[in-house]
Coordinates of C-alpha atoms and ligand atoms in Angstrom, one line a residue:
M166 CA 21.3 6.7 -20.1
S167 CA 19.1 5.2 -17.6
R168 CA 15.3 5.5 -17.2
I169 CA 14.2 6.1 -13.6
V170 CA 10.5 6.3 -12.3
M171 CA 10.6 8.3 -9.0
K172 CA 7.7 8.3 -6.8
F173 CA 7.3 10.9 -4.1
G174 CA 5.1 10.0 -1.0
G175 CA 2.8 12.5 0.9
T176 CA 5.4 13.7 3.4
S177 CA 8.0 14.2 0.7
V178 CA 5.6 16.7 -1.0
G179 CA 3.9 17.8 2.3
S180 CA 5.0 21.6 2.0
A181 CA 6.3 24.1 -0.2
E182 CA 9.9 23.4 1.2
R183 CA 9.4 19.6 0.8
I184 CA 8.3 20.0 -2.8
R185 CA 11.2 22.3 -3.7
Q186 CA 13.4 19.7 -2.4
A187 CA 12.0 16.8 -4.2
A188 CA 11.9 18.8 -7.4
G189 CA 15.6 19.6 -6.7
I190 CA 16.4 15.8 -6.4
V191 CA 14.6 15.1 -9.8
K192 CA 16.4 18.1 -11.5
Q193 CA 19.8 17.0 -10.4
H194 CA 19.4 13.3 -11.9
W195 CA 17.7 14.7 -15.1
T196 CA 20.6 17.2 -15.6
A197 CA 22.9 14.4 -15.2
G198 CA 21.3 12.7 -18.3
C199 CA 18.8 10.4 -16.7
E200 CA 15.3 10.1 -18.2
V201 CA 13.1 10.7 -15.1
V202 CA 9.4 10.0 -15.0
V203 CA 8.0 11.4 -11.7
V204 CA 4.9 9.9 -9.9
V205 CA 3.4 12.0 -6.9
S206 CA 1.1 11.3 -4.0
A207 CA -1.3 14.0 -2.6
L208 CA 0.4 16.3 -0.1
S209 CA 0.3 14.5 3.3
Q210 CA -3.0 14.0 4.8
V211 CA -4.9 15.3 2.0
T212 CA -6.4 12.0 0.9
D213 CA -7.5 11.4 4.5
L214 CA -9.2 14.9 4.4
I215 CA -10.9 14.4 1.0
L216 CA -12.1 11.0 2.4
K217 CA -13.4 12.9 5.6
V218 CA -15.3 15.5 3.5
L219 CA -16.7 12.8 1.3
N220 CA -18.2 10.9 4.2
A221 CA -19.4 14.2 5.9
S222 CA -21.2 14.9 2.4
R223 CA -22.7 11.4 2.2
E224 CA -23.9 11.6 5.7
G225 CA -25.4 15.0 5.3
R226 CA -23.2 17.0 7.5
A227 CA -22.9 20.0 5.1
A228 CA -21.2 22.3 7.7
E229 CA -18.3 19.9 8.1
M230 CA -18.1 19.4 4.4
E231 CA -17.7 23.1 3.7
Q232 CA -15.1 23.3 6.7
G233 CA -13.0 20.5 5.1
L234 CA -13.1 21.9 1.7
R235 CA -12.0 25.3 3.0
Q236 CA -9.1 23.6 4.8
L237 CA -8.0 21.8 1.6
N238 CA -8.1 25.2 -0.4
L239 CA -6.0 27.0 2.4
R240 CA -3.5 24.2 2.7
H241 CA -2.8 24.3 -1.2
E242 CA -3.0 28.1 -1.3
E243 CA -0.2 28.4 1.3
V244 CA 2.0 25.8 -0.6
L245 CA 1.5 27.9 -3.9
R246 CA 2.5 31.1 -2.1
G247 CA 5.5 29.3 -0.6
L248 CA 6.6 28.2 -4.2
F249 CA 5.7 30.6 -6.8
L250 CA 6.3 34.3 -7.3
K251 CA 3.6 36.4 -9.0
D252 CA 4.3 35.7 -12.7
G253 CA 4.4 31.8 -12.3
L254 CA 1.6 31.8 -9.8
E255 CA -1.3 32.4 -12.1
S256 CA -1.3 29.4 -14.3
V257 CA -0.8 26.8 -11.8
S258 CA -3.3 28.5 -9.3
S259 CA -6.0 28.1 -11.8
Q260 CA -5.1 24.5 -12.4
V261 CA -5.4 23.8 -8.7
K262 CA -8.7 25.9 -8.3
T263 CA -10.2 23.7 -11.3
S264 CA -9.3 20.5 -9.4
L265 CA -10.6 21.8 -6.0
Q266 CA -13.7 23.1 -7.7
R267 CA -14.4 19.6 -9.2
L268 CA -14.1 18.4 -5.7
H269 CA -16.5 20.8 -4.4
D270 CA -19.1 19.9 -7.2
L271 CA -18.7 16.2 -6.6
C272 CA -19.1 16.7 -2.7
S273 CA -22.3 18.8 -3.4
A274 CA -23.7 16.1 -5.6
V275 CA -23.0 13.5 -3.1
L276 CA -24.6 15.8 -0.2
L277 CA -27.6 16.0 -2.4
L278 CA -28.0 12.4 -3.1
G279 CA -27.0 11.2 0.4
S280 CA -24.9 8.3 -1.1
A281 CA -21.8 7.8 -3.2
T282 CA -21.0 4.6 -5.0
P283 CA -17.4 3.3 -5.1
Q284 CA -17.2 4.7 -8.5
V285 CA -17.9 8.2 -7.4
M286 CA -15.6 8.0 -4.4
D287 CA -12.9 7.1 -7.1
M288 CA -13.8 10.2 -9.0
A289 CA -13.0 12.5 -6.0
L290 CA -10.3 10.7 -4.3
P291 CA -7.4 11.2 -6.6
L292 CA -8.0 15.0 -7.0
G293 CA -5.4 15.5 -4.4
E294 CA -2.8 13.8 -6.5
Q295 CA -4.2 15.9 -9.4
V296 CA -3.4 19.2 -7.5
S297 CA 0.1 17.9 -6.2
A298 CA 1.2 16.7 -9.8
H299 CA 0.3 20.0 -11.3
I300 CA 2.4 22.0 -8.4
F301 CA 5.2 19.7 -8.8
A302 CA 5.4 20.1 -12.7
A303 CA 5.2 23.8 -12.2
C304 CA 7.9 23.8 -9.7
L305 CA 10.3 21.8 -12.0
N306 CA 9.6 24.3 -14.7
Q307 CA 10.3 27.3 -12.3
L308 CA 13.8 25.3 -11.5
G309 CA 14.5 25.2 -15.2
A310 CA 13.7 21.4 -15.8
A311 CA 11.3 20.9 -18.6
A312 CA 8.2 19.1 -17.0
D313 CA 4.6 18.2 -18.1
F314 CA 1.6 17.4 -15.9
V315 CA 0.1 13.9 -17.0
D316 CA -3.3 12.7 -15.9
S317 CA -3.0 9.2 -14.7
S318 CA -6.4 8.2 -16.3
R319 CA -4.9 8.7 -19.7
V320 CA -2.0 6.4 -19.0
L321 CA -2.7 3.9 -16.3
I322 CA -5.6 1.4 -17.3
T323 CA -7.1 -0.7 -14.9
D324 CA -10.0 -3.1 -14.3
D325 CA -13.3 -1.7 -13.0
N326 CA -12.6 -2.8 -9.3
F327 CA -13.2 0.7 -7.9
G328 CA -11.3 1.3 -4.8
D329 CA -8.9 -1.5 -5.3
A330 CA -8.2 -1.7 -9.2
S331 CA -5.5 -3.7 -10.8
P332 CA -3.7 -2.6 -13.9
E333 CA -4.2 -3.9 -17.3
M334 CA -0.6 -4.0 -18.1
E335 CA -0.7 -4.3 -21.8
L336 CA -2.9 -1.5 -22.5
T337 CA -1.0 0.7 -19.9
G338 CA 2.0 -0.1 -21.8
R339 CA 0.7 1.0 -25.0
K340 CA -0.7 4.5 -23.5
C341 CA 2.7 4.9 -21.9
E342 CA 4.2 4.5 -25.3
Q343 CA 1.8 6.9 -26.9
L344 CA 1.9 9.5 -24.3
I345 CA 5.0 9.3 -22.1
L346 CA 7.7 8.2 -24.3
P347 CA 7.2 11.2 -26.7
L348 CA 8.0 13.4 -23.6
L349 CA 11.1 11.6 -22.5
Q350 CA 12.6 11.7 -26.1
P351 CA 13.1 15.3 -26.2
H352 CA 14.3 15.0 -22.6
R353 CA 11.1 16.3 -20.7
I354 CA 10.0 15.2 -17.4
P355 CA 6.4 13.7 -17.2
V356 CA 4.8 14.3 -13.9
V357 CA 2.1 11.7 -13.4
M358 CA -0.6 11.6 -10.7
G359 CA -0.1 8.5 -8.5
Y360 CA -2.8 6.4 -6.7
S361 CA -5.2 6.4 -9.7
G362 CA -5.9 5.3 -13.2
A363 CA -8.9 4.7 -15.4
T364 CA -10.8 1.8 -17.0
V365 CA -10.8 1.3 -20.8
Q366 CA -14.0 3.3 -20.8
G367 CA -12.2 6.4 -19.1
Q368 CA -13.9 5.8 -15.7
V369 CA -11.4 6.9 -12.8
T370 CA -10.3 4.3 -10.6
T371 CA -8.0 4.2 -7.5
L372 CA -5.4 1.4 -6.6
G373 CA -6.1 1.2 -2.9
R374 CA -4.9 3.5 -0.1
G375 CA -1.2 4.2 -0.2
G376 CA -1.5 3.2 -3.8
S377 CA 1.2 5.6 -5.4
D378 CA 3.9 3.2 -4.9
Y379 CA 1.8 0.8 -6.9
S380 CA 1.5 3.5 -9.8
G381 CA 5.3 3.9 -9.5
T382 CA 6.2 0.2 -10.2
I383 CA 3.3 -0.2 -12.7
L384 CA 4.6 2.7 -14.9
G385 CA 8.3 1.4 -14.2
A386 CA 7.1 -2.0 -15.7
A387 CA 5.1 -0.3 -18.5
L388 CA 8.0 1.9 -19.5
D389 CA 10.7 -0.8 -19.0
A390 CA 12.4 1.5 -16.5
D391 CA 16.1 0.6 -15.4
E392 CA 15.0 1.3 -11.7
V393 CA 12.1 2.4 -9.7
W394 CA 12.9 4.9 -6.7
I395 CA 10.2 5.3 -3.9
W396 CA 11.2 8.5 -2.0
T397 CA 9.8 8.4 1.5
D398 CA 10.4 9.9 4.9
V399 CA 12.7 7.0 6.3
D400 CA 16.0 5.7 5.5
G401 CA 14.6 2.6 3.5
V402 CA 13.2 -0.7 4.6
L403 CA 13.9 -1.1 8.4
T404 CA 14.0 -4.2 10.6
A405 CA 10.6 -2.8 11.9
D406 CA 8.4 0.1 11.9
P407 CA 10.6 2.8 13.6
R408 CA 7.7 4.3 15.1
I409 CA 7.1 1.2 17.2
C410 CA 10.6 -0.1 17.4
P411 CA 12.8 2.9 17.6
D412 CA 16.1 0.9 17.4
A413 CA 15.2 -0.8 14.0
T414 CA 17.9 -0.6 11.4
T415 CA 17.9 0.0 7.7
L416 CA 18.4 -3.2 5.5
P417 CA 20.7 -2.3 2.6
E418 CA 19.1 -5.0 0.4
I419 CA 16.2 -7.3 0.5
A420 CA 14.9 -9.6 -2.1
F421 CA 11.7 -9.2 -4.0
A422 CA 10.0 -12.2 -2.3
E423 CA 10.8 -10.7 1.1
A424 CA 9.5 -7.3 0.1
V425 CA 6.2 -8.8 -1.1
E426 CA 5.8 -10.6 2.4
L427 CA 6.8 -7.6 4.3
S428 CA 4.2 -5.2 2.6
Y429 CA 1.6 -7.8 2.4
Y430 CA 1.8 -8.1 6.1
G431 CA 1.5 -4.3 7.0
A432 CA 4.9 -2.8 6.4
K433 CA 3.4 0.5 5.2
V434 CA 6.7 1.7 3.7
V435 CA 5.7 -0.1 0.3
H436 CA 2.0 -0.6 -0.8
R437 CA 1.2 -4.3 -0.5
K438 CA 0.8 -4.9 -4.3
A439 CA 3.5 -2.6 -5.4
I440 CA 6.4 -5.1 -5.6
R441 CA 4.7 -7.4 -8.1
P442 CA 5.1 -5.4 -11.4
A443 CA 8.8 -4.8 -10.7
M444 CA 9.4 -8.3 -9.7
E445 CA 7.8 -9.7 -12.8
R446 CA 10.3 -7.6 -14.9
G447 CA 13.2 -8.0 -12.6
I448 CA 13.3 -4.2 -12.3
P449 CA 15.3 -3.1 -9.1
V450 CA 13.2 -0.8 -6.6
W451 CA 14.9 1.6 -4.2
I452 CA 13.4 2.9 -1.1
K453 CA 15.0 6.2 -0.3
N454 CA 14.8 9.0 2.2
S455 CA 13.7 12.2 0.6
F456 CA 14.8 14.2 3.8
K457 CA 18.2 12.6 3.5
P458 CA 18.9 12.0 -0.2
E459 CA 22.6 11.2 0.4
V460 CA 21.8 8.1 2.3
A461 CA 21.8 5.1 -0.1
G462 CA 18.5 3.5 1.0
T463 CA 17.2 0.0 0.4
K464 CA 17.6 -1.9 -2.9
I465 CA 15.0 -4.5 -3.4
V466 CA 16.6 -7.0 -5.9
P467 CA 15.6 -10.4 -7.5
S468 CA 17.6 -12.7 -5.1
L469 CA 20.3 -12.4 -2.6
P470 CA 23.1 -14.8 -1.1
E471 CA 22.0 -16.5 2.0
S472 CA 21.9 -14.2 5.0
K473 CA 23.5 -14.8 8.3
R474 CA 20.6 -13.4 10.0
P475 CA 17.6 -15.7 9.9
V476 CA 15.2 -13.1 10.5
K477 CA 15.1 -9.8 8.4
A478 CA 12.2 -7.9 9.7
V479 CA 9.1 -8.0 11.8
T480 CA 5.8 -6.2 11.0
A481 CA 2.1 -6.4 11.9
V482 CA -1.3 -6.1 10.6
T483 CA -3.1 -4.6 13.4
N484 CA -6.7 -4.5 12.2
A485 CA -7.4 -8.5 11.6
S486 CA -10.2 -10.8 12.9
L487 CA -10.3 -14.6 13.1
V488 CA -13.3 -16.2 11.8
T489 CA -13.7 -19.8 12.9
L490 CA -15.7 -22.6 11.2
T491 CA -16.2 -25.9 12.8
T492 CA -18.1 -29.0 11.5
R493 CA -19.7 -32.0 13.1
R494 CA -17.3 -35.0 13.2
D495 CA -19.1 -37.0 10.6
T496 CA -19.1 -34.5 7.8
H497 CA -16.5 -34.2 5.1
F498 CA -15.0 -31.1 6.1
A499 CA -12.5 -30.9 3.3
E500 CA -15.4 -30.6 0.8
I501 CA -17.0 -27.8 2.9
F502 CA -13.6 -25.9 3.2
G503 CA -13.1 -26.3 -0.4
R504 CA -16.4 -24.7 -1.3
L505 CA -15.5 -21.9 1.0
F506 CA -12.1 -21.3 -0.5
L507 CA -13.5 -21.3 -3.9
R508 CA -16.0 -18.6 -3.0
L509 CA -13.2 -16.5 -1.2
G510 CA -11.2 -16.8 -4.4
H511 CA -14.3 -15.4 -6.6
E512 CA -14.7 -12.7 -4.2
H513 CA -11.0 -11.6 -4.4
I514 CA -10.6 -11.9 -0.6
D515 CA -7.1 -12.1 0.7
V516 CA -6.7 -14.5 3.7
L517 CA -3.8 -13.3 5.9
F518 CA -3.4 -16.9 7.1
S519 CA -5.4 -20.0 7.9
T520 CA -5.1 -22.9 10.3
Q521 CA -7.0 -26.2 10.1
S522 CA -7.2 -28.7 12.7
S523 CA -8.5 -32.2 11.9
S524 CA -9.0 -33.3 15.4
E525 CA -11.5 -30.5 16.0
D526 CA -12.6 -30.3 12.3
S527 CA -12.2 -26.6 12.5
L528 CA -10.9 -24.0 10.1
G529 CA -9.5 -20.6 11.2
L530 CA -9.2 -17.7 8.8
V531 CA -7.5 -14.7 9.7
L532 CA -8.8 -11.8 7.7
R533 CA -8.2 -8.2 7.3
E534 CA -11.1 -6.4 9.5
P535 CA -12.6 -4.8 6.4
D536 CA -13.2 -8.2 4.7
T537 CA -14.5 -9.9 8.0
E538 CA -18.3 -9.0 7.4
R539 CA -18.2 -9.9 3.8
V540 CA -16.6 -13.3 4.7
V541 CA -19.0 -14.1 7.4
N542 CA -22.1 -13.1 5.2
A543 CA -20.8 -15.4 2.3
I544 CA -20.3 -18.2 4.8
R545 CA -24.0 -17.8 6.0
R546 CA -25.3 -17.8 2.4
L547 CA -23.1 -20.5 1.1
F548 CA -23.8 -22.9 4.0
R549 CA -27.3 -21.9 4.8
T550 CA -28.5 -25.5 4.8
E551 CA -25.6 -27.0 6.8
L552 CA -25.9 -24.3 9.5
K553 CA -29.6 -24.9 9.6
H554 CA -29.3 -28.6 10.2
G555 CA -26.4 -28.3 12.6
V556 CA -23.9 -29.9 10.3
L557 CA -22.0 -26.7 10.8
N558 CA -21.7 -24.9 14.1
P559 CA -22.4 -21.2 14.2
V560 CA -19.6 -19.1 12.7
S561 CA -17.5 -17.5 15.4
V562 CA -15.6 -14.2 15.1
H563 CA -12.6 -13.0 17.2
E564 CA -12.3 -9.3 16.5
N565 CA -9.6 -6.8 17.2
I566 CA -6.5 -9.1 16.8
A567 CA -3.2 -8.4 15.1
V568 CA -1.1 -10.5 12.9
I569 CA 2.7 -10.4 13.6
A570 CA 4.8 -11.5 10.9
V571 CA 8.4 -12.7 11.2
L572 CA 10.1 -12.6 8.0
G573 CA 13.4 -13.7 6.3
S574 CA 14.5 -16.1 3.8
G575 CA 17.2 -17.2 6.1
M576 CA 14.8 -18.9 8.4
K577 CA 14.7 -21.9 6.0
G578 CA 16.4 -24.9 7.3
T579 CA 17.5 -22.9 10.6
C580 CA 17.0 -24.8 13.8
G581 CA 15.4 -23.3 16.9
I582 CA 13.8 -20.0 15.3
L583 CA 10.4 -21.0 16.6
G584 CA 11.6 -21.7 20.1
R585 CA 13.3 -18.3 20.5
L586 CA 10.3 -16.6 19.0
F587 CA 7.7 -18.1 21.2
S588 CA 10.0 -17.6 24.4
A589 CA 10.3 -13.9 23.5
V590 CA 6.4 -13.7 23.1
A591 CA 5.9 -15.5 26.3
G592 CA 8.1 -13.1 28.0
T593 CA 5.5 -10.3 27.2
N594 CA 2.7 -12.3 28.9
V595 CA 0.6 -12.4 25.8
S596 CA -1.1 -15.4 24.6
V597 CA -1.0 -16.5 20.9
I598 CA -4.5 -17.0 19.4
A599 CA -3.4 -18.8 16.1
V600 CA 0.0 -19.6 14.4
A601 CA 1.1 -20.6 10.9
Q602 CA 4.4 -21.1 9.2
G603 CA 4.5 -20.9 5.2
A604 CA 5.9 -23.8 3.6
S605 CA 8.5 -21.6 2.0
E606 CA 9.8 -20.9 5.5
L607 CA 10.0 -17.2 4.5
N608 CA 7.5 -16.0 7.2
I609 CA 6.0 -17.1 10.4
C610 CA 2.6 -15.5 11.3
F611 CA 0.9 -15.5 14.5
A612 CA -2.2 -13.7 15.9
V613 CA -2.3 -11.9 19.2
E614 CA -4.8 -9.3 20.8
A615 CA -4.4 -6.1 18.9
S616 CA -3.9 -4.1 22.0
R617 CA -0.7 -5.9 22.7
A618 CA 0.8 -6.1 19.2
N619 CA 3.3 -3.2 19.8
D620 CA 4.7 -5.2 23.0
V621 CA 5.1 -8.2 21.1
L622 CA 6.7 -6.5 18.1
R623 CA 9.3 -4.9 20.5
A624 CA 10.1 -8.3 22.1
V625 CA 10.5 -10.2 18.9
H626 CA 12.6 -7.3 17.5
A627 CA 14.8 -7.3 20.6
E628 CA 15.2 -11.1 20.3
F629 CA 16.2 -11.2 16.6
L630 CA 17.1 -7.9 15.3
S631 CA 18.2 -5.1 17.8
P632 CA 21.6 -4.2 17.3
G633 CA 24.0 -6.8 19.1
G634 CA 20.7 -8.8 20.0
S635 CA 20.9 -11.6 17.4
R636 CA 22.4 -14.9 18.7
P637 CA 24.2 -17.4 16.5
V638 CA 22.0 -20.0 14.9
A639 CA 22.3 -23.5 14.0
R640 CA 21.4 -24.7 10.5
N641 CA 20.2 -28.2 9.3
S642 CA 22.5 -29.7 6.9
Ligands
ADP1421 P1 4.8 7.7 1.8 O1 3.8 8.8 2.2 O2 6.1 8.4 1.6 O3 4.1 6.8 0.9 P2 4.2 6.0 4.1 O4 3.6 6.9 5.4 O5 3.1 5.3 3.3 O6 5.1 6.9 3.3 O7 5.3 4.8 4.6 C1 6.5 5.3 5.3 C2 6.1 4.8 6.7 O8 6.2 3.3 6.8 C3 7.3 5.1 7.5 O9 7.2 6.5 8.2 C4 7.3 4.1 8.6 O10 6.7 4.7 9.8 C5 6.3 3.1 8.2 N1 7.0 1.8 8.1 C6 6.2 0.7 8.6 N2 7.1 -0.5 8.7 C7 8.2 -0.1 8.1 C8 9.5 -0.8 7.9 N3 9.7 -2.0 8.1 N4 10.4 0.0 7.4 C9 10.4 1.2 7.1 N5 9.2 1.9 7.5 C10 8.3 1.4 7.9
LIG1422 N1 -2.7 9.7 -1.6 C1 -3.0 8.2 -1.4 C2 -3.2 7.8 0.0 O1 -3.1 8.6 0.8 C3 -2.0 7.4 -2.2 C4 -0.7 7.4 -1.6 O2 -0.3 8.3 -0.7 O3 0.2 6.6 -1.8 O4 -3.6 6.8 0.1
MG1423 MG1 2.8 5.2 1.3

């Protein structure tokens, strides 16, 4: 009997009809004898709306806050009416009301205070998941599948990095043993809120936007699941975002290492940290389409035989910036850069890629936009003396750039990839701002103006990945 963690994303639970279909998928596998643990996201766009309401509260826009809260009530009421007849409606309705009332109370407090710490934001943001998990469990029960709502703050233990928390795997494992296994043994279906957890002290935390995928793999690892299935609105992992490259095709299988790179460099289909917990335990992750459950999807596996196609996918982080630090020639730049990287490590800042040029004694850091200000401030504090005495030139920041990542384990040892890549980019008349190729040769990253990112993505996809577009490759022996 296999144990499967199934995570349903926002569009897969976006309406009464979608929830009924998703619950039907769960019931089918549960009836066939599988142990199923469900992880749900909030209904599509609900977290965005909660965030908007919180920001309105923080900035004193009371009418906008009330309007947003009304919208949230109406959206959930409509789903409840579409799913439940009178007798089943009462208890789930009151659970939903309790969660939405809590959101109202928190927003009123934020409005009064005029500010909200990351900890307070994390108390409010997962309420969308609380509501959807209650509704999903009630829907399963209505279909005759025995399900229980599970509050993520009781089972998924994290550190206290509010807004971007990381799991404490050992503690989470113990909590799952105490609270989830006893539900699985009598063949019940735990329905866990995605996106969130809590510190050991019980303070609610979130795992970063899009974090329900991460909840799915964390719980999969903690429960020693046989597989994790991520149900979404596309057929699997595609060669590119189909919204940008409509001729993108589904990859039947990809390796964990490739999926890590793909998600890190912006492929929204999997949260950027979600692969790690599964990878560490060797648990296969499937990406499947809840609109088309009959389609196999993509299987993410520990390793794969060498592919004939050197490039597997192309993706982009569209909100990046380039921070450049240049030193005077007579300084030991290695020491300066060493101190800088140490600081970035302490502050948990991800550098998308970096370039270093000895001839110019310069270092370029390509960062996600939200990290840029923190890094610039850190540089100004750390090198106050060097900047004052001209040992370092003023920090320069190039905003609004996109990082395009070209990925595939088959690029290793394959000749001519860079030549083809940059000829394709040149064809779009876009100039490349910075380039890096990882030593593992798993990816090539380069930065361009964000406004042209989609043109570049399409050109690179056409060169390497469009059906019939890939040319034969030569391999180094
Ligand atoms: P969910 O709400 O199910 O978590 P998301 O919107 O977070 O879904 O992720 C799915 C979306 O990811 C797809 O609709 C697609 O537009 C986007 N996407 C970006 N890159 C890729 C890719 N390489 N393969 C598949 N989908 C991708
Ligand atoms: N609802 C959360 C978000 O929109 C988490 C998720 O959907 O994965 O970010
Ligand atoms: Mg998602």
